[in-house]
Short mmCIF file of C-alpha atoms in Angstrom, two decimals:
data_model
loop_
_atom_site.label_atom_id
_atom_site.label_comp_id
_atom_site.label_asym_id
_atom_site.label_seq_id
_atom_site.Cartn_x
_atom_site.Cartn_y
_atom_site.Cartn_z
CA UNK A 230 0.03 0.11 0.05
CA UNK A 231 1.35 3.46 -1.15
CA UNK A 232 0.56 6.39 1.16
CA UNK A 233 1.50 9.85 -0.69
CA UNK A 234 2.97 12.19 1.78
CA UNK A 235 4.55 15.57 0.18
CA UNK A 236 6.50 16.85 2.70
CA UNK A 237 9.75 19.17 2.89
CA UNK A 238 12.14 17.30 4.75
CA UNK A 239 13.55 21.00 6.39
CA UNK A 240 9.71 21.87 7.15
CA UNK A 241 10.58 22.57 10.88
CA UNK A 242 13.87 24.34 10.29
CA UNK A 243 12.11 26.78 7.34
CA UNK A 244 9.27 27.16 9.95
CA UNK A 245 11.79 28.20 13.00
CA UNK A 246 13.62 30.50 10.41
CA UNK A 247 10.00 32.01 9.53
CA UNK A 248 9.87 33.08 13.30
CA UNK A 249 13.44 34.58 13.33
CA UNK A 250 12.32 36.39 10.28
CA UNK A 251 9.02 37.84 12.30
CA UNK A 252 11.11 38.48 15.19
CA UNK A 253 13.78 40.54 13.08
CA UNK A 254 10.92 42.31 11.58
CA UNK A 255 9.18 43.24 15.06
CA UNK A 256 12.54 44.97 15.89
CA UNK A 257 13.73 46.73 12.61
CA UNK A 258 16.52 44.29 12.60
CA UNK A 259 18.31 43.99 9.02
CA UNK A 260 19.91 40.39 9.17
CA UNK A 261 22.87 38.97 7.15
CA UNK A 262 24.10 35.82 6.97
CA UNK A 263 28.09 35.56 5.89
CA UNK A 264 29.00 32.26 4.58
CA UNK A 265 32.54 31.51 2.99
CA UNK A 266 35.13 28.95 2.92
CA UNK A 267 37.26 28.87 6.76
CA UNK A 268 39.97 31.97 6.44
CA UNK A 269 38.25 33.42 3.57
CA UNK A 270 38.37 36.58 6.24
CA UNK A 271 34.97 37.07 7.32
CA UNK A 272 35.88 38.05 11.12
CA UNK A 273 38.21 40.68 9.99
CA UNK A 274 35.94 41.92 7.15
CA UNK A 275 33.00 41.99 10.42
CA UNK A 276 35.34 43.79 12.18
CA UNK A 277 35.89 46.91 9.42
CA UNK A 278 32.40 46.43 8.97
CA UNK A 279 30.98 47.03 12.16
CA UNK A 280 33.48 49.92 12.81
CA UNK A 281 32.04 52.06 9.95
CA UNK A 282 28.41 51.10 10.76
CA UNK A 283 28.99 52.30 14.14
CA UNK A 284 30.72 55.34 12.98
CA UNK A 285 27.52 56.02 10.86
CA UNK A 286 25.20 54.98 13.90
CA UNK A 287 23.98 51.94 13.36
CA UNK A 288 24.07 49.61 16.42
CA UNK A 289 25.14 45.75 15.35
CA UNK A 290 25.27 42.51 17.05
CA UNK A 291 26.47 39.37 15.91
CA UNK A 292 26.14 35.58 15.57
CA UNK A 293 29.31 34.01 15.66
CA UNK A 294 28.70 30.93 14.94
CA UNK A 295 32.08 28.56 14.78
CA UNK A 296 31.90 24.30 15.71
CA UNK A 297 34.22 25.14 18.77
CA UNK A 298 36.22 27.68 20.06
CA UNK A 299 35.60 31.58 20.92
CA UNK A 300 38.08 32.82 19.62
CA UNK A 301 36.04 34.93 16.83
CA UNK A 302 33.78 36.59 19.41
CA UNK A 303 36.86 36.97 21.77
CA UNK A 304 38.22 39.18 18.21
CA UNK A 305 35.18 41.14 18.33
CA UNK A 306 35.15 42.09 21.43
CA UNK A 307 37.17 45.22 21.10
CA UNK A 308 33.83 46.70 19.22
CA UNK A 309 32.07 46.34 22.55
CA UNK A 310 28.88 45.03 21.01
CA UNK A 311 26.38 42.19 21.51
CA UNK A 312 28.08 39.09 20.45
CA UNK A 313 26.80 35.35 20.99
CA UNK A 314 28.84 32.71 20.15
CA UNK A 315 26.93 29.55 18.58
CA UNK A 316 28.84 26.93 19.10
CA UNK A 317 27.30 23.68 17.70
CA UNK A 318 29.67 21.49 20.08
CA UNK A 319 32.99 21.90 22.39
CA UNK A 320 34.96 19.42 20.21
CA UNK A 321 33.28 20.03 16.63
CA UNK A 322 29.60 19.37 15.49
CA UNK A 323 27.51 20.53 13.05
CA UNK A 324 28.53 22.08 8.94
CA UNK A 325 26.40 24.89 9.34
CA UNK A 326 24.55 27.28 11.59
CA UNK A 327 20.68 26.10 11.53
CA UNK A 328 17.49 28.24 12.01
CA UNK A 329 17.34 26.28 15.85
CA UNK A 330 20.84 27.77 16.70
CA UNK A 331 19.81 31.50 15.42
CA UNK A 332 16.61 31.22 17.91
CA UNK A 333 18.41 30.44 20.84
CA UNK A 334 21.00 33.34 20.37
CA UNK A 335 18.14 35.43 19.63
CA UNK A 336 16.84 35.51 22.82
CA UNK A 337 20.51 36.25 24.47
CA UNK A 338 20.76 39.67 22.36
CA UNK A 339 19.47 42.65 22.92
CA UNK A 340 16.93 42.99 19.91
CA UNK A 341 15.66 46.29 20.57
CA UNK A 342 19.03 47.54 20.34
CA UNK A 343 20.05 46.31 17.13
CA UNK A 344 19.90 47.63 13.64
CA UNK A 345 21.55 45.21 11.79
CA UNK A 346 22.65 41.77 12.74
CA UNK A 347 25.29 39.58 11.50
CA UNK A 348 25.41 35.40 11.28
CA UNK A 349 28.99 34.71 10.92
CA UNK A 350 28.29 31.12 9.38
CA UNK A 351 30.53 28.27 10.05
CA UNK A 352 33.21 28.45 7.50
CA UNK A 353 32.10 26.10 4.79
CA UNK A 354 31.09 26.63 1.13
CA UNK A 355 28.48 23.35 1.00
CA UNK A 356 26.07 23.32 3.88
CA UNK A 357 25.56 26.68 5.06
CA UNK A 358 24.08 27.30 1.57
CA UNK A 359 21.19 24.74 2.13
CA UNK A 360 19.58 26.23 5.16
CA UNK A 361 17.11 29.07 5.10
CA UNK A 362 17.80 30.88 8.87
CA UNK A 363 15.40 33.56 8.66
CA UNK A 364 17.62 36.22 7.26
CA UNK A 365 17.44 39.25 4.98
CA UNK A 366 20.99 38.64 2.59
CA UNK A 367 23.17 36.13 2.03
CA UNK A 368 26.52 37.23 1.28
CA UNK A 369 29.32 34.81 0.04
CA UNK A 370 32.97 36.38 0.87
CA UNK A 371 35.45 34.66 -1.58
CA UNK A 372 38.91 35.43 -0.88
CA UNK A 373 41.46 35.78 -4.02
CA UNK A 374 43.98 33.28 -2.56
CA UNK A 375 40.90 30.84 -3.10
CA UNK A 376 41.78 30.87 -6.92
CA UNK A 377 38.97 31.19 -9.41
CA UNK A 378 37.06 27.96 -9.81
CA UNK A 379 35.20 28.08 -6.42
CA UNK A 380 31.81 29.41 -7.84
CA UNK A 381 31.85 26.50 -10.64
CA UNK A 382 32.68 23.44 -7.54
CA UNK A 383 30.25 25.23 -5.17
CA UNK A 384 27.71 26.41 -7.23
CA UNK A 385 24.63 26.55 -4.71
CA UNK A 386 26.50 28.74 -2.52
CA UNK A 387 26.59 31.08 -5.42
CA UNK A 388 22.77 30.85 -6.60
CA UNK A 389 21.75 31.47 -2.85
CA UNK A 390 23.34 34.46 -2.30
CA UNK A 391 22.56 37.88 -3.39
CA UNK A 392 25.80 39.60 -3.26
CA UNK A 393 29.08 38.62 -3.43
CA UNK A 394 32.44 39.96 -1.94
CA UNK A 395 35.31 38.95 -3.11
CA UNK A 396 37.85 39.88 -0.40
CA UNK A 397 41.72 39.76 0.06
CA UNK A 398 42.37 42.05 -3.08
CA UNK A 399 45.31 43.53 -1.39
CA UNK A 400 46.72 39.87 -2.29
CA UNK A 401 45.74 40.24 -6.07
CA UNK A 402 49.77 41.19 -7.04
CA UNK A 403 51.16 38.22 -5.26
CA UNK A 404 48.75 35.67 -6.56
CA UNK A 405 48.25 33.93 -10.38
CA UNK A 406 44.58 34.60 -9.75
CA UNK A 407 42.95 36.20 -13.17
CA UNK A 408 40.24 38.56 -11.85
CA UNK A 409 38.55 38.23 -15.27
CA UNK A 410 38.26 34.37 -15.13
CA UNK A 411 36.77 34.74 -11.34
CA UNK A 412 34.19 37.34 -13.18
CA UNK A 413 33.20 34.72 -15.69
CA UNK A 414 32.81 31.93 -13.54
CA UNK A 415 30.59 33.64 -10.99
CA UNK A 416 28.75 34.83 -13.93
CA UNK A 417 28.30 31.31 -15.43
CA UNK A 418 27.02 30.59 -12.73
CA UNK A 419 24.62 33.62 -11.59
CA UNK A 420 25.27 36.23 -13.81
CA UNK A 421 22.59 38.27 -11.56
CA UNK A 422 25.01 38.11 -8.54
CA UNK A 423 26.27 41.34 -7.63
CA UNK A 424 30.40 41.36 -6.79
CA UNK A 425 31.90 43.90 -4.92
CA UNK A 426 35.83 43.75 -3.93
CA UNK A 427 37.03 44.39 -0.68
CA UNK A 428 40.14 44.71 1.13
CA UNK A 429 39.85 44.42 5.20
CA UNK A 430 43.42 44.98 5.43
CA UNK A 431 43.78 48.21 3.34
CA UNK A 432 40.05 49.12 3.95
CA UNK A 433 39.58 49.03 0.10
CA UNK A 434 35.81 48.81 -0.86
CA UNK A 435 34.66 48.97 2.76
CA UNK A 436 32.53 52.08 2.16
CA UNK A 437 30.97 50.69 -0.97
CA UNK A 438 30.16 47.50 0.67
CA UNK A 439 28.73 49.70 3.71
CA UNK A 440 27.05 51.42 1.74
CA UNK A 441 25.33 48.57 0.05
CA UNK A 442 24.06 47.32 3.29
CA UNK A 443 22.77 50.49 4.32
CA UNK A 444 20.81 50.73 1.26
CA UNK A 445 19.63 46.81 1.58
CA UNK A 446 18.29 47.62 4.64
CA UNK A 447 16.86 50.81 3.87
CA UNK A 448 14.92 49.41 0.97
CA UNK A 449 13.93 45.89 2.52
CA UNK A 450 10.54 45.21 2.07
CA UNK A 451 9.92 43.20 5.13
CA UNK A 452 11.14 46.06 7.55
CA UNK A 453 8.96 48.68 6.02
CA UNK A 454 11.95 51.67 6.89
CA UNK A 455 11.66 53.59 4.28
CA UNK A 456 8.24 55.26 5.45
CA UNK A 457 9.05 55.91 8.87
CA UNK A 458 11.98 57.95 10.43
CA UNK A 459 14.70 55.49 11.54
CA UNK A 460 17.57 55.61 9.88
CA UNK B 80 27.97 16.47 5.47
CA UNK B 81 24.62 17.16 7.25
CA UNK B 82 22.94 13.69 5.66
CA UNK B 83 22.77 12.57 8.91
CA UNK B 84 20.30 15.09 10.04
CA UNK B 85 18.33 14.98 6.68
CA UNK B 86 18.02 11.15 7.47
CA UNK B 87 16.78 12.19 10.71
CA UNK B 88 14.07 14.63 9.23
CA UNK B 89 13.18 11.98 6.67
CA UNK B 90 12.15 9.51 9.65
CA UNK B 91 10.82 11.95 11.78
CA UNK B 92 8.23 12.89 8.66
CA UNK B 93 7.88 9.23 7.81
CA UNK B 94 6.75 8.44 11.73
CA UNK B 95 4.16 11.40 11.87
CA UNK B 96 2.40 10.37 8.52
CA UNK B 97 2.25 6.72 9.59
CA UNK B 98 -1.59 5.13 9.39
CA UNK B 99 -3.21 4.76 12.78
CA UNK B 100 -1.98 1.35 14.06
CA UNK B 101 0.56 0.87 12.00
CA UNK B 102 4.25 0.37 12.91
CA UNK B 103 7.19 1.70 11.60
CA UNK B 104 8.81 -1.84 11.05
CA UNK B 105 5.73 -2.18 8.56
CA UNK B 106 7.20 0.49 6.26
CA UNK B 107 8.64 -1.44 3.04
CA UNK B 108 9.94 2.09 1.37
CA UNK B 109 10.01 5.73 1.75
CA UNK B 110 10.89 7.76 -1.37
CA UNK B 111 12.65 10.80 -1.56
CA UNK B 112 13.32 13.41 -4.28
CA UNK B 113 16.61 15.54 -3.86
CA UNK B 114 17.02 18.43 -5.75
CA UNK B 115 20.29 18.20 -7.69
CA UNK B 116 20.88 21.60 -6.77
CA UNK B 117 21.24 20.65 -3.30
CA UNK B 118 24.70 19.99 -1.29
CA UNK B 119 23.06 16.56 -0.63
CA UNK B 120 25.32 13.48 -1.20
CA UNK B 121 22.85 10.38 -2.30
CA UNK B 122 25.28 7.97 -1.04
CA UNK B 123 25.83 9.48 2.30
CA UNK B 124 22.07 10.44 2.73
CA UNK B 125 21.75 6.31 2.04
CA UNK B 126 24.41 5.32 4.48
CA UNK B 127 22.99 7.67 7.01
CA UNK B 128 19.19 6.41 6.92
CA UNK B 129 20.30 3.02 7.03
CA UNK B 130 22.65 3.66 10.05
CA UNK B 131 19.49 5.28 11.97
CA UNK B 132 16.41 3.58 10.75
CA UNK B 133 16.69 0.53 13.66
CA UNK B 134 16.52 2.58 16.24
CA UNK B 135 13.67 4.96 15.12
CA UNK B 136 11.63 1.51 14.78
CA UNK B 137 11.72 1.29 10.79
CA UNK B 138 13.62 -1.67 10.80
CA UNK B 139 13.15 -3.43 7.08
CA UNK B 140 12.54 0.19 5.27
CA UNK B 141 14.63 1.12 2.24
CA UNK B 142 15.13 4.49 1.75
CA UNK B 143 14.50 5.12 -2.52
CA UNK B 144 15.70 8.20 -3.58
CA UNK B 145 14.59 10.05 -6.88
CA UNK B 146 16.99 12.55 -7.76
CA UNK B 147 15.51 15.70 -9.85
CA UNK B 148 16.91 17.63 -12.39
CA UNK B 149 17.66 21.18 -12.51
CA UNK B 150 14.72 23.03 -14.84
CA UNK B 151 15.32 26.58 -15.21
CA UNK B 152 12.59 29.00 -16.95
CA UNK B 153 14.58 32.31 -18.67
CA UNK B 154 12.66 35.59 -17.89
CA UNK B 155 14.11 36.89 -21.03
CA UNK B 156 13.18 34.45 -23.53
CA UNK B 157 10.72 31.97 -21.59
CA UNK B 158 12.45 28.88 -22.59
CA UNK B 159 12.60 26.16 -19.95
CA UNK B 160 15.92 23.96 -20.32
CA UNK B 161 17.37 21.24 -18.05
CA UNK B 162 20.93 21.86 -16.93
CA UNK B 163 23.24 18.96 -17.10
CA UNK B 164 26.17 21.17 -15.44
CA UNK B 165 25.60 24.33 -13.45
CA UNK B 166 26.14 26.78 -15.81
CA UNK B 167 22.82 29.08 -15.59
CA UNK B 168 22.58 31.00 -18.97
CA UNK B 169 19.98 30.76 -21.06
CA UNK B 170 20.96 27.97 -24.06
CA UNK B 171 18.56 29.97 -26.47
CA UNK B 172 19.25 33.52 -25.87
CA UNK B 173 22.12 33.55 -23.50
CA UNK B 174 20.60 35.48 -20.70
CA UNK B 175 21.49 35.05 -17.06
CA UNK B 176 18.12 35.85 -15.81
CA UNK B 177 16.76 31.89 -14.99
CA UNK B 178 14.28 31.32 -12.38
CA UNK B 179 15.39 27.45 -11.16
CA UNK B 180 11.75 25.79 -11.71
CA UNK B 181 12.74 22.63 -10.14
CA UNK B 182 15.97 20.59 -8.98
CA UNK B 183 15.88 22.56 -5.41
CA UNK B 184 14.44 21.12 -2.39
CA UNK B 185 14.43 17.71 -0.33
CA UNK B 186 10.82 16.39 -0.08
CA UNK B 187 9.41 13.10 1.23
CA UNK B 188 7.22 11.96 -1.20
CA UNK B 189 5.63 8.75 -0.38
CA UNK B 190 5.44 5.72 2.17
CA UNK B 191 5.37 2.14 0.91
CA UNK B 192 3.98 -0.53 3.60
CA UNK B 193 4.18 -3.96 3.68
CA UNK B 194 0.96 -6.35 2.89
CA UNK B 195 0.44 -6.84 6.30
CA UNK B 196 0.93 -3.10 7.70
CA UNK B 197 -2.36 -2.75 9.41
CA UNK B 198 -2.25 -4.27 12.72
CA UNK B 199 -5.44 -4.39 15.51
CA UNK B 200 -4.67 -3.12 19.01
CA UNK B 201 -3.92 -6.90 20.09
CA UNK B 202 -0.56 -7.36 18.04
CA UNK B 203 0.72 -4.14 19.74
CA UNK B 204 2.13 -6.16 22.64
CA UNK B 205 5.07 -7.15 20.53
#
């Protein structure tokens, strides 16, 4: 006897993500899911990004996803912003941040005092792309030393994201990386993906990226900020 | 990498869909559709399902996986195409403005029960 079911296997995860999304909307928080390979420079870029956003008067928080350790959240401490370390296990666990981890972290954050919330996902170009966390923006950070082939090798990541930040561009003179080829590979997988070039070390491109973020928050339909007096 | 979690979700959904008085041990197979665009290793999913099914009571259940093609519709010229590699460019007009119509998502489609699947209250004692 056959019984038809037809259920999204990730239904519970998606439902929790939608609840996270509602909570962001309730508080006017623009949530950004930052994803990349390990070592692409997410944390360093976050420090520069948040420093710039703070100078513009925005209030930021971070959910720091790591399979283990508090190294990244300790690096964010000088920013004096709310940071929740979301480890999946003391000795290494999940390959991605799940919507349940975000939901738990939201209980520990002062939501009424935030304009931006950054979710620094676990370094991995595969699994994090699969899961909706309730965020408004998925960003993939691709560092120049990783080479030109990553978009072709990890297509889901580059399809799911709404922005690609090519990081560590200060290293380009020392690398055999052809930016035309890299751009071409990104465009083959997702020709509608905007690309911004940044260097957290020199600060190149950070202002443009923060302008992009500020505009994305202001025009995000789910937050309905354009008609309010809020920034 | 997260195939263990997916296998657990499949078993949970299957349990919720069991008819009244039907034991999970009476499930012969579960049919799941996995989009080719999803970052899922089918071998790993199969392995994780088999590793977890006994503890969940689905002792004799087999996991059947349907790997769904990635089909895109071009928003420029309307052409619908099936991709055989992750190059998202319209084969007709070379536009990058493609909408993924299928090939993304993981869905539990169907459960098949064994012949003697419906048991009465008396046989629950086993």
